[in-house]
PDB file of C-alpha atoms and ligand atoms in Angstrom:
ATOM      1  CA  MET W  50     107.804  86.377 111.793  1.00 63.00           C
ATOM      2  CA  ALA W  51     105.891  83.943 109.083  1.00 80.00           C
ATOM      3  CA  ARG W  52     107.060  80.696 108.872  1.00 85.00           C
ATOM      4  CA  LYS W  53     105.349  79.147 105.625  1.00 92.00           C
ATOM      5  CA  THR W  54     104.504  75.134 105.572  1.00 92.00           C
ATOM      6  CA  PRO W  55     105.512  73.238 103.161  1.00 95.00           C
ATOM      7  CA  LEU W  56     101.854  73.069 101.809  1.00 96.00           C
ATOM      8  CA  ILE W  57     101.748  76.757 101.829  1.00 98.00           C
ATOM      9  CA  THR W  58     104.785  76.880  99.881  1.00 98.00           C
ATOM     10  CA  VAL W  59     103.326  74.482  97.103  1.00 98.00           C
ATOM     11  CA  MET W  60     100.535  76.945  97.063  1.00 98.00           C
ATOM     12  CA  GLU W  61     102.366  79.698  96.636  1.00 98.00           C
ATOM     13  CA  ASN W  62     104.598  78.245  93.960  1.00 98.00           C
ATOM     14  CA  ALA W  63     101.169  77.275  91.970  1.00 98.00           C
ATOM     15  CA  ALA W  64      99.860  80.788  92.597  1.00 98.00           C
ATOM     16  CA  ARG W  65     102.761  82.814  91.398  1.00 98.00           C
ATOM     17  CA  LYS W  66     103.300  80.668  88.360  1.00 98.00           C
ATOM     18  CA  ALA W  67      99.576  81.325  86.989  1.00 98.00           C
ATOM     19  CA  ALA W  68     100.458  85.229  88.795  1.00 98.00           C
ATOM     20  CA  ARG W  69     102.761  85.429  85.977  1.00 97.00           C
ATOM     21  CA  LYS W  70     100.393  84.396  83.053  1.00 95.00           C
ATOM     22  CA  LEU W  71      98.015  86.713  84.302  1.00 95.00           C
ATOM     23  CA  LEU W  72      99.819  89.727  84.311  1.00 96.00           C
ATOM     24  CA  ARG W  73     101.192  89.150  80.762  1.00 93.00           C
ATOM     25  CA  ASP W  74      97.440  88.428  79.534  1.00 91.00           C
ATOM     26  CA  PHE W  75      96.179  91.390  81.538  1.00 93.00           C
ATOM     27  CA  ASN W  76      98.897  93.565  79.487  1.00 89.00           C
ATOM     28  CA  GLU W  77      97.232  92.482  76.384  1.00 84.00           C
ATOM     29  CA  VAL W  78      93.750  92.738  77.376  1.00 75.00           C
ATOM     30  CA  GLU W  79      94.647  96.877  76.834  1.00 64.00           C
ATOM     31  CA  ASN W  80      95.902  96.007  73.429  1.00 58.00           C
ATOM     32  CA  LEU W  81      93.133  94.060  72.476  1.00 44.00           C
ATOM     33  CA  GLN W  82      90.634  96.600  73.484  1.00 38.00           C
ATOM     34  CA  VAL W  83      92.501  99.040  71.302  1.00 30.00           C
ATOM     35  CA  SER W  84      92.815  96.462  68.401  1.00 31.00           C
ATOM     36  CA  ARG W  85      88.704  95.942  68.883  1.00 35.00           C
ATOM     37  CA  LYS W  86      88.820  92.048  69.522  1.00 34.00           C
ATOM     38  CA  GLY W  87      86.131  90.505  71.629  1.00 41.00           C
ATOM     39  CA  PRO W  88      87.820  90.426  74.898  1.00 44.00           C
ATOM     40  CA  ALA W  89      85.375  87.937  76.371  1.00 45.00           C
ATOM     41  CA  ASP W  90      86.758  84.934  74.891  1.00 45.00           C
ATOM     42  CA  PHE W  91      90.284  86.010  75.422  1.00 49.00           C
ATOM     43  CA  VAL W  92      89.569  86.378  79.146  1.00 56.00           C
ATOM     44  CA  SER W  93      87.838  83.169  79.455  1.00 65.00           C
ATOM     45  CA  ASN W  94      91.415  81.884  78.056  1.00 82.00           C
ATOM     46  CA  ALA W  95      93.148  83.760  80.657  1.00 86.00           C
ATOM     47  CA  ASP W  96      91.233  82.091  83.224  1.00 89.00           C
ATOM     48  CA  VAL W  97      91.550  78.651  81.750  1.00 90.00           C
ATOM     49  CA  GLY W  98      95.201  79.042  81.146  1.00 91.00           C
ATOM     50  CA  ALA W  99      95.799  80.018  84.763  1.00 95.00           C
ATOM     51  CA  GLU W 100      93.639  77.196  86.168  1.00 96.00           C
ATOM     52  CA  LYS W 101      95.536  74.754  83.979  1.00 97.00           C
ATOM     53  CA  LEU W 102      98.861  75.985  85.405  1.00 98.00           C
ATOM     54  CA  ILE W 103      97.352  75.703  88.942  1.00 98.00           C
ATOM     55  CA  ARG W 104      96.370  72.818  88.710  1.00 98.00           C
ATOM     56  CA  GLU W 105      99.334  71.106  87.129  1.00 98.00           C
ATOM     57  CA  GLU W 106     101.463  72.444  89.450  1.00 98.00           C
ATOM     58  CA  LEU W 107      99.226  70.957  92.319  1.00 98.00           C
ATOM     59  CA  GLU W 108      98.956  67.599  90.941  1.00 98.00           C
ATOM     60  CA  TYR W 109     102.622  67.167  90.569  1.00 98.00           C
ATOM     61  CA  ALA W 110     102.917  68.394  94.077  1.00 98.00           C
ATOM     62  CA  ARG W 111     100.294  66.254  95.617  1.00 98.00           C
ATOM     63  CA  PRO W 112      99.322  63.756  93.318  1.00 97.00           C
ATOM     64  CA  ASP W 113      96.738  62.054  95.695  1.00 97.00           C
ATOM     65  CA  PHE W 114      94.395  65.338  96.107  1.00 98.00           C
ATOM     66  CA  GLY W 115      91.422  66.082  94.182  1.00 98.00           C
ATOM     67  CA  PHE W 116      89.975  69.502  92.911  1.00 98.00           C
ATOM     68  CA  LYS W 117      87.081  71.779  92.767  1.00 98.00           C
ATOM     69  CA  LEU W 118      87.622  73.818  90.108  1.00 97.00           C
ATOM     70  CA  GLU W 119      85.847  76.867  88.795  1.00 93.00           C
ATOM     71  CA  GLU W 120      86.581  76.196  85.135  1.00 91.00           C
ATOM     72  CA  GLY W 121      87.084  72.580  85.142  1.00 91.00           C
ATOM     73  CA  GLY W 122      84.631  71.296  87.598  1.00 94.00           C
ATOM     74  CA  GLU W 123      85.591  68.371  90.415  1.00 97.00           C
ATOM     75  CA  ILE W 124      87.900  65.788  90.155  1.00 97.00           C
ATOM     76  CA  PRO W 125      87.683  63.509  93.121  1.00 97.00           C
ATOM     77  CA  ALA W 126      90.751  62.911  95.845  1.00 97.00           C
ATOM     78  CA  LYS W 127      92.651  59.554  95.710  1.00 95.00           C
ATOM     79  CA  ASP W 128      92.971  59.753  99.100  1.00 91.00           C
ATOM     80  CA  GLY W 129      89.156  60.226  99.394  1.00 92.00           C
ATOM     81  CA  LYS W 130      89.274  63.371 101.459  1.00 96.00           C
ATOM     82  CA  SER W 131      91.891  66.293 100.506  1.00 98.00           C
ATOM     83  CA  TYR W 132      90.973  68.371  97.701  1.00 98.00           C
ATOM     84  CA  TRP W 133      91.978  72.098  96.027  1.00 98.00           C
ATOM     85  CA  VAL W 134      89.280  74.708  95.672  1.00 98.00           C
ATOM     86  CA  ILE W 135      90.469  77.210  93.134  1.00 98.00           C
ATOM     87  CA  ASP W 136      89.445  80.371  91.417  1.00 97.00           C
ATOM     88  CA  PRO W 137      92.140  80.772  89.057  1.00 97.00           C
ATOM     89  CA  LEU W 138      91.313  84.316  88.363  1.00 95.00           C
ATOM     90  CA  ASP W 139      88.807  86.245  90.680  1.00 96.00           C
ATOM     91  CA  GLY W 140      87.672  89.881  89.373  1.00 95.00           C
ATOM     92  CA  THR W 141      87.308  88.921  86.051  1.00 90.00           C
ATOM     93  CA  THR W 142      85.304  92.013  85.098  1.00 89.00           C
ATOM     94  CA  ASN W 143      87.734  94.066  86.614  1.00 93.00           C
ATOM     95  CA  PHE W 144      90.664  92.465  84.754  1.00 91.00           C
ATOM     96  CA  LEU W 145      88.373  92.612  81.530  1.00 87.00           C
ATOM     97  CA  HIS W 146      87.985  96.118  81.905  1.00 89.00           C
ATOM     98  CA  GLY W 147      91.911  96.725  82.589  1.00 91.00           C
ATOM     99  CA  MET W 148      91.181  97.394  86.297  1.00 94.00           C
ATOM    100  CA  PRO W 149      94.051  96.215  88.182  1.00 97.00           C
ATOM    101  CA  HIS W 150      92.189  94.534  91.171  1.00 98.00           C
ATOM    102  CA  PHE W 151      92.139  90.891  90.991  1.00 98.00           C
ATOM    103  CA  ALA W 152      93.505  87.606  92.427  1.00 98.00           C
ATOM    104  CA  ILE W 153      94.104  84.104  92.452  1.00 98.00           C
ATOM    105  CA  SER W 154      92.336  82.151  95.149  1.00 98.00           C
ATOM    106  CA  ILE W 155      93.417  78.718  96.325  1.00 98.00           C
ATOM    107  CA  ALA W 156      92.105  76.603  99.674  1.00 98.00           C
ATOM    108  CA  LEU W 157      92.729  73.258 100.696  1.00 98.00           C
ATOM    109  CA  MET W 158      90.256  71.291 102.232  1.00 98.00           C
ATOM    110  CA  GLU W 159      89.345  67.938 103.906  1.00 98.00           C
ATOM    111  CA  GLY W 160      85.457  67.265 104.324  1.00 95.00           C
ATOM    112  CA  LYS W 161      83.873  70.303 105.032  1.00 96.00           C
ATOM    113  CA  GLU W 162      86.921  71.810 106.989  1.00 98.00           C
ATOM    114  CA  ILE W 163      89.085  74.468 105.367  1.00 98.00           C
ATOM    115  CA  LEU W 164      92.928  73.557 106.167  1.00 98.00           C
ATOM    116  CA  ALA W 165      94.685  76.371 104.312  1.00 98.00           C
ATOM    117  CA  GLY W 166      94.204  79.665 102.386  1.00 98.00           C
ATOM    118  CA  LEU W 167      96.157  81.617  99.669  1.00 98.00           C
ATOM    119  CA  ILE W 168      95.235  84.701  97.885  1.00 99.00           C
ATOM    120  CA  LEU W 169      97.609  86.124  95.624  1.00 98.00           C
ATOM    121  CA  ASP W 170      97.262  89.814  93.993  1.00 98.00           C
ATOM    122  CA  PRO W 171      99.683  89.817  91.526  1.00 98.00           C
ATOM    123  CA  VAL W 172      99.266  93.676  90.137  1.00 98.00           C
ATOM    124  CA  LYS W 173      99.915  94.839  93.970  1.00 98.00           C
ATOM    125  CA  ASP W 174     102.365  91.404  94.528  1.00 98.00           C
ATOM    126  CA  GLU W 175     100.347  90.863  98.005  1.00 98.00           C
ATOM    127  CA  LEU W 176     100.494  87.356  98.947  1.00 98.00           C
ATOM    128  CA  PHE W 177      97.869  86.937 101.744  1.00 98.00           C
ATOM    129  CA  TRP W 178      97.788  83.439 103.177  1.00 98.00           C
ATOM    130  CA  ALA W 179      96.486  81.161 106.585  1.00 98.00           C
ATOM    131  CA  ALA W 180      96.897  77.877 107.737  1.00 97.00           C
ATOM    132  CA  LYS W 181      94.686  76.070 110.479  1.00 97.00           C
ATOM    133  CA  GLY W 182      95.933  77.391 113.765  1.00 96.00           C
ATOM    134  CA  GLU W 183      99.079  79.281 112.689  1.00 96.00           C
ATOM    135  CA  GLY W 184      97.724  82.343 112.074  1.00 97.00           C
ATOM    136  CA  ALA W 185      97.398  84.366 108.647  1.00 98.00           C
ATOM    137  CA  PHE W 186      99.736  86.544 106.936  1.00 98.00           C
ATOM    138  CA  VAL W 187     100.297  89.205 104.022  1.00 98.00           C
ATOM    139  CA  ASN W 188     103.699  88.550 102.818  1.00 97.00           C
ATOM    140  CA  ASN W 189     106.040  88.311 105.948  1.00 92.00           C
ATOM    141  CA  GLN W 190     103.909  90.424 108.116  1.00 97.00           C
ATOM    142  CA  ARG W 191     101.005  88.979 110.381  1.00 98.00           C
ATOM    143  CA  LEU W 192      97.460  90.068 109.706  1.00 98.00           C
ATOM    144  CA  ARG W 193      95.062  91.146 112.240  1.00 98.00           C
ATOM    145  CA  VAL W 194      91.380  92.288 111.594  1.00 98.00           C
ATOM    146  CA  SER W 195      90.460  95.876 112.816  1.00 98.00           C
ATOM    147  CA  GLY W 196      89.777  96.796 116.188  1.00 98.00           C
ATOM    148  CA  ARG W 197      86.899  99.323 115.359  1.00 98.00           C
ATOM    149  CA  ASN W 198      83.761  99.046 117.423  1.00 98.00           C
ATOM    150  CA  ARG W 199      81.501 102.100 115.734  1.00 98.00           C
ATOM    151  CA  MET W 200      79.465 101.749 113.028  1.00 98.00           C
ATOM    152  CA  ALA W 201      80.068 105.400 112.033  1.00 98.00           C
ATOM    153  CA  ASP W 202      84.093 104.565 112.055  1.00 98.00           C
ATOM    154  CA  CYS W 203      83.887 101.621 109.750  1.00 98.00           C
ATOM    155  CA  VAL W 204      84.134 100.767 106.175  1.00 98.00           C
ATOM    156  CA  PHE W 205      82.202  97.765 104.494  1.00 99.00           C
ATOM    157  CA  ALA W 206      83.034  96.011 101.484  1.00 99.00           C
ATOM    158  CA  THR W 207      79.915  94.397  99.413  1.00 98.00           C
ATOM    159  CA  GLY W 208      79.226  93.088  95.970  1.00 98.00           C
ATOM    160  CA  ILE W 209      76.646  94.043  93.865  1.00 96.00           C
ATOM    161  CA  PRO W 210      74.597  91.942  92.104  1.00 94.00           C
ATOM    162  CA  PHE W 211      74.599  92.376  88.011  1.00 89.00           C
ATOM    163  CA  LEU W 212      72.568  91.295  85.139  1.00 86.00           C
ATOM    164  CA  GLY W 213      71.555  87.782  85.638  1.00 85.00           C
ATOM    165  CA  LYS W 214      71.919  87.843  89.082  1.00 89.00           C
ATOM    166  CA  PRO W 215      69.024  87.633  91.508  1.00 92.00           C
ATOM    167  CA  GLY W 216      68.598  89.660  94.791  1.00 95.00           C
ATOM    168  CA  HIS W 217      68.997  93.257  93.243  1.00 96.00           C
ATOM    169  CA  GLU W 218      66.088  94.546  95.757  1.00 97.00           C
ATOM    170  CA  THR W 219      67.573  92.729  98.683  1.00 97.00           C
ATOM    171  CA  PHE W 220      70.719  94.423  98.042  1.00 98.00           C
ATOM    172  CA  LEU W 221      69.380  97.929  97.977  1.00 98.00           C
ATOM    173  CA  ARG W 222      67.530  97.295 101.254  1.00 98.00           C
ATOM    174  CA  GLU W 223      70.931  95.823 102.668  1.00 98.00           C
ATOM    175  CA  ALA W 224      73.011  99.004 101.197  1.00 98.00           C
ATOM    176  CA  HIS W 225      70.708 101.321 102.843  1.00 98.00           C
ATOM    177  CA  GLU W 226      70.790 100.255 106.232  1.00 98.00           C
ATOM    178  CA  ILE W 227      74.632 100.211 106.035  1.00 98.00           C
ATOM    179  CA  MET W 228      75.138 103.467 104.146  1.00 98.00           C
ATOM    180  CA  ALA W 229      72.842 105.220 106.568  1.00 98.00           C
ATOM    181  CA  VAL W 230      75.072 104.093 109.935  1.00 98.00           C
ATOM    182  CA  SER W 231      78.601 103.679 108.417  1.00 98.00           C
ATOM    183  CA  ALA W 232      81.676 105.711 107.069  1.00 98.00           C
ATOM    184  CA  GLY W 233      81.259 104.293 103.824  1.00 98.00           C
ATOM    185  CA  ILE W 234      80.645 101.231 101.333  1.00 98.00           C
ATOM    186  CA  ARG W 235      83.055  99.985  98.800  1.00 98.00           C
ATOM    187  CA  ARG W 236      82.471  97.381  95.650  1.00 98.00           C
ATOM    188  CA  PHE W 237      86.136  96.491  94.456  1.00 98.00           C
ATOM    189  CA  GLY W 238      85.054  93.744  92.269  1.00 97.00           C
ATOM    190  CA  ALA W 239      87.155  90.576  93.749  1.00 98.00           C
ATOM    191  CA  ALA W 240      85.214  88.501  96.877  1.00 98.00           C
ATOM    192  CA  SER W 241      88.595  86.973  97.828  1.00 99.00           C
ATOM    193  CA  LEU W 242      90.379  90.263  98.158  1.00 99.00           C
ATOM    194  CA  ASP W 243      87.635  91.506 100.018  1.00 99.00           C
ATOM    195  CA  LEU W 244      87.977  88.710 102.521  1.00 99.00           C
ATOM    196  CA  ALA W 245      91.880  89.676 102.791  1.00 99.00           C
ATOM    197  CA  TYR W 246      91.102  92.832 103.098  1.00 99.00           C
ATOM    198  CA  VAL W 247      88.675  92.248 106.216  1.00 99.00           C
ATOM    199  CA  ALA W 248      92.015  90.285 107.485  1.00 98.00           C
ATOM    200  CA  ALA W 249      94.174  93.149 106.934  1.00 98.00           C
ATOM    201  CA  GLY W 250      91.730  95.489 109.220  1.00 98.00           C
ATOM    202  CA  ARG W 251      91.205  97.608 105.727  1.00 98.00           C
ATOM    203  CA  PHE W 252      87.882  96.748 105.383  1.00 98.00           C
ATOM    204  CA  ASP W 253      86.106  96.193 109.043  1.00 98.00           C
ATOM    205  CA  GLY W 254      83.354  94.046 107.458  1.00 98.00           C
ATOM    206  CA  TYR W 255      82.239  92.153 104.692  1.00 99.00           C
ATOM    207  CA  TRP W 256      79.059  90.927 103.173  1.00 98.00           C
ATOM    208  CA  GLU W 257      77.517  89.651  99.803  1.00 98.00           C
ATOM    209  CA  ARG W 258      75.417  86.920  98.421  1.00 97.00           C
ATOM    210  CA  GLY W 259      75.725  84.828  95.332  1.00 96.00           C
ATOM    211  CA  LEU W 260      78.961  83.952  95.715  1.00 96.00           C
ATOM    212  CA  SER W 261      80.572  79.828  95.082  1.00 96.00           C
ATOM    213  CA  ALA W 262      83.126  78.205  97.162  1.00 98.00           C
ATOM    214  CA  TRP W 263      85.746  79.091  95.297  1.00 98.00           C
ATOM    215  CA  ASP W 264      85.070  82.888  96.059  1.00 98.00           C
ATOM    216  CA  LEU W 265      85.059  82.298  99.670  1.00 98.00           C
ATOM    217  CA  ALA W 266      87.196  79.361 101.096  1.00 98.00           C
ATOM    218  CA  ALA W 267      90.661  80.974 101.028  1.00 99.00           C
ATOM    219  CA  GLY W 268      89.366  84.333 101.986  1.00 99.00           C
ATOM    220  CA  ILE W 269      87.577  82.452 105.188  1.00 99.00           C
ATOM    221  CA  ILE W 270      90.408  80.654 106.829  1.00 98.00           C
ATOM    222  CA  ILE W 271      92.676  83.822 106.355  1.00 98.00           C
ATOM    223  CA  VAL W 272      89.761  85.854 107.929  1.00 98.00           C
ATOM    224  CA  ARG W 273      89.339  83.896 110.805  1.00 98.00           C
ATOM    225  CA  GLU W 274      93.095  83.507 111.272  1.00 98.00           C
ATOM    226  CA  ALA W 275      93.313  86.822 111.885  1.00 98.00           C
ATOM    227  CA  GLY W 276      90.728  87.291 114.436  1.00 98.00           C
ATOM    228  CA  GLY W 277      87.602  87.947 112.624  1.00 98.00           C
ATOM    229  CA  PHE W 278      84.441  86.161 112.245  1.00 98.00           C
ATOM    230  CA  VAL W 279      82.705  85.032 109.326  1.00 98.00           C
ATOM    231  CA  THR W 280      79.223  83.206 108.696  1.00 98.00           C
ATOM    232  CA  GLN W 281      76.356  83.248 106.433  1.00 98.00           C
ATOM    233  CA  ILE W 282      74.281  86.884 106.848  1.00 98.00           C
ATOM    234  CA  ASP W 283      71.751  85.206 108.938  1.00 96.00           C
ATOM    235  CA  GLY W 284      74.254  83.599 111.327  1.00 96.00           C
ATOM    236  CA  GLY W 285      74.530  80.263 109.869  1.00 97.00           C
ATOM    237  CA  GLU W 286      77.650  78.283 108.980  1.00 97.00           C
ATOM    238  CA  ARG W 287      76.827  77.148 105.344  1.00 98.00           C
ATOM    239  CA  MET W 288      78.981  80.049 103.279  1.00 98.00           C
ATOM    240  CA  LEU W 289      80.281  77.247 100.920  1.00 98.00           C
ATOM    241  CA  GLU W 290      77.224  75.807 100.262  1.00 98.00           C
ATOM    242  CA  LYS W 291      74.723  78.674 100.167  1.00 98.00           C
ATOM    243  CA  GLY W 292      77.365  81.103  98.716  1.00 98.00           C
ATOM    244  CA  ASP W 293      76.138  83.768 101.322  1.00 98.00           C
ATOM    245  CA  ILE W 294      78.627  85.661 103.799  1.00 98.00           C
ATOM    246  CA  LEU W 295      79.265  88.458 106.460  1.00 98.00           C
ATOM    247  CA  ALA W 296      82.923  88.704 107.475  1.00 98.00           C
ATOM    248  CA  SER W 297      84.125  91.446 110.118  1.00 98.00           C
ATOM    249  CA  ASN W 298      86.094  91.757 112.785  1.00 98.00           C
ATOM    250  CA  SER W 299      84.716  90.559 116.185  1.00 95.00           C
ATOM    251  CA  GLU W 300      83.768  93.990 117.564  1.00 96.00           C
ATOM    252  CA  ILE W 301      81.604  95.416 115.169  1.00 98.00           C
ATOM    253  CA  ASN W 302      80.048  91.733 113.864  1.00 97.00           C
ATOM    254  CA  SER W 303      76.940  92.059 116.006  1.00 97.00           C
ATOM    255  CA  GLN W 304      76.257  95.585 115.084  1.00 98.00           C
ATOM    256  CA  MET W 305      76.562  94.823 111.403  1.00 98.00           C
ATOM    257  CA  SER W 306      74.126  91.574 111.629  1.00 98.00           C
ATOM    258  CA  GLU W 307      71.655  93.744 113.390  1.00 98.00           C
ATOM    259  CA  ALA W 308      71.487  95.983 110.517  1.00 98.00           C
ATOM    260  CA  LEU W 309      71.292  93.436 108.287  1.00 98.00           C
ATOM    261  CA  ARG W 310      68.709  92.093 109.829  1.00 97.00           C
ATOM    262  CA  ARG W 311      66.656  94.978 110.372  1.00 96.00           C
ATOM    263  CA  ALA W 312      67.109  94.878 106.147  1.00 96.00           C
ATOM    264  CA  ARG W 313      65.261  91.699 105.992  1.00 89.00           C
ATOM    265  CA  LYS W 314      62.606  92.663 107.905  1.00 86.00           C
ATOM    266  CA  LYS W 315      61.781  95.713 105.716  1.00 78.00           C
TER     267      LYS W 315
HETATM  268  C1  IPD C  25      83.604  87.203  90.969  1.00 52.29           C
HETATM  269  C2  IPD C  25      83.948  88.736  91.897  1.00 52.29           C
HETATM  270  C3  IPD C  25      82.924  89.327  92.221  1.00 52.29           C
HETATM  271  C4  IPD C  25      81.949  88.971  93.120  1.00 52.29           C
HETATM  272  C5  IPD C  25      80.995  87.849  91.937  1.00 52.29           C
HETATM  273  C6  IPD C  25      81.983  86.839  91.754  1.00 52.29           C
HETATM  274  P1  IPD C  25      84.863  85.951  88.943  1.00 52.29           P
HETATM  275  O1  IPD C  25      84.105  86.343  91.030  1.00 52.29           O
HETATM  276  O2  IPD C  25      84.343  88.053  93.339  1.00 52.29           O
HETATM  277  O3  IPD C  25      83.669  90.589  93.736  1.00 52.29           O
HETATM  278  O4  IPD C  25      80.719  90.465  93.105  1.00 52.29           O
HETATM  279  O5  IPD C  25      80.130  87.713  92.061  1.00 52.29           O
HETATM  280  O6  IPD C  25      81.469  85.840  90.795  1.00 52.29           O
HETATM  281  O7  IPD C  25      83.802  85.547  88.438  1.00 52.29           O
HETATM  282  O8  IPD C  25      85.436  87.319  88.609  1.00 52.29           O
HETATM  283  O9  IPD C  25      85.319  84.907  89.618  1.00 52.29           O
HETATM  284 CA1   CA C  26      85.481  84.325  91.761  1.00 52.29          CA
HETATM  285 CA1   CA C  27      87.023  83.655  88.493  1.00 52.29          CA
END
């Protein structure tokens, strides 16, 4: 049975507060599209508003901790070590287009170590969370990565680079290698949930480039605590600094890495 630590409860309270606001804003996005108001500002208001709520709540509960915020930049820790890494709305493009697949992602770090992670999907009301050494959970159920060990049975998630992002050719080569040997590739549009779904055994693996620490930190500990492997695409450990990631169940990890390596040799 899942026992939430006080820290996880603090993170959950902050995320749930922001989730209520995001859901209200999400319903208005649809109205705004009908009324032809430019949605870009609105969405950035949703991002900033959610981040403000999360920050206030966490600051109140743990006044000495610092922040790495997608919208608000970095605030040093008063205790010199502990800081929250926050994406207040992961999946902005989905949100903007009225697609109900987005999340709030909060991690707690000390130096380079991730101590806890929480990802809340407000629409499906799924709360993914993990604390170091304590296991990973969705709501009150323990998470476990899948056990599929043949590429032909596996479904992989990825992110496709878009306008203004580098790596279009690299992505096409990688997708070509994976699609040729697997049961399929999905692009759902929220990196944090892609990782949460690997932890839940829904996806067997996930790779993407060009991400930021706030897209990844919470998901990394959730996958690891669910028994999965997480590295950079070439096997390195600097996912948060470099922004590229390969996460998978332990059975398929070497075959997935090998397929992506073949793509790099082309
Ligand atoms: C984005 C999502 C998306 C990924 C993008 C990210 P945002 O985050 O996680 O899945 O492909 O590269 O930037 O901008 O919606 O917070
Ligand atoms: Ca994001
Ligand atoms: Ca975001």
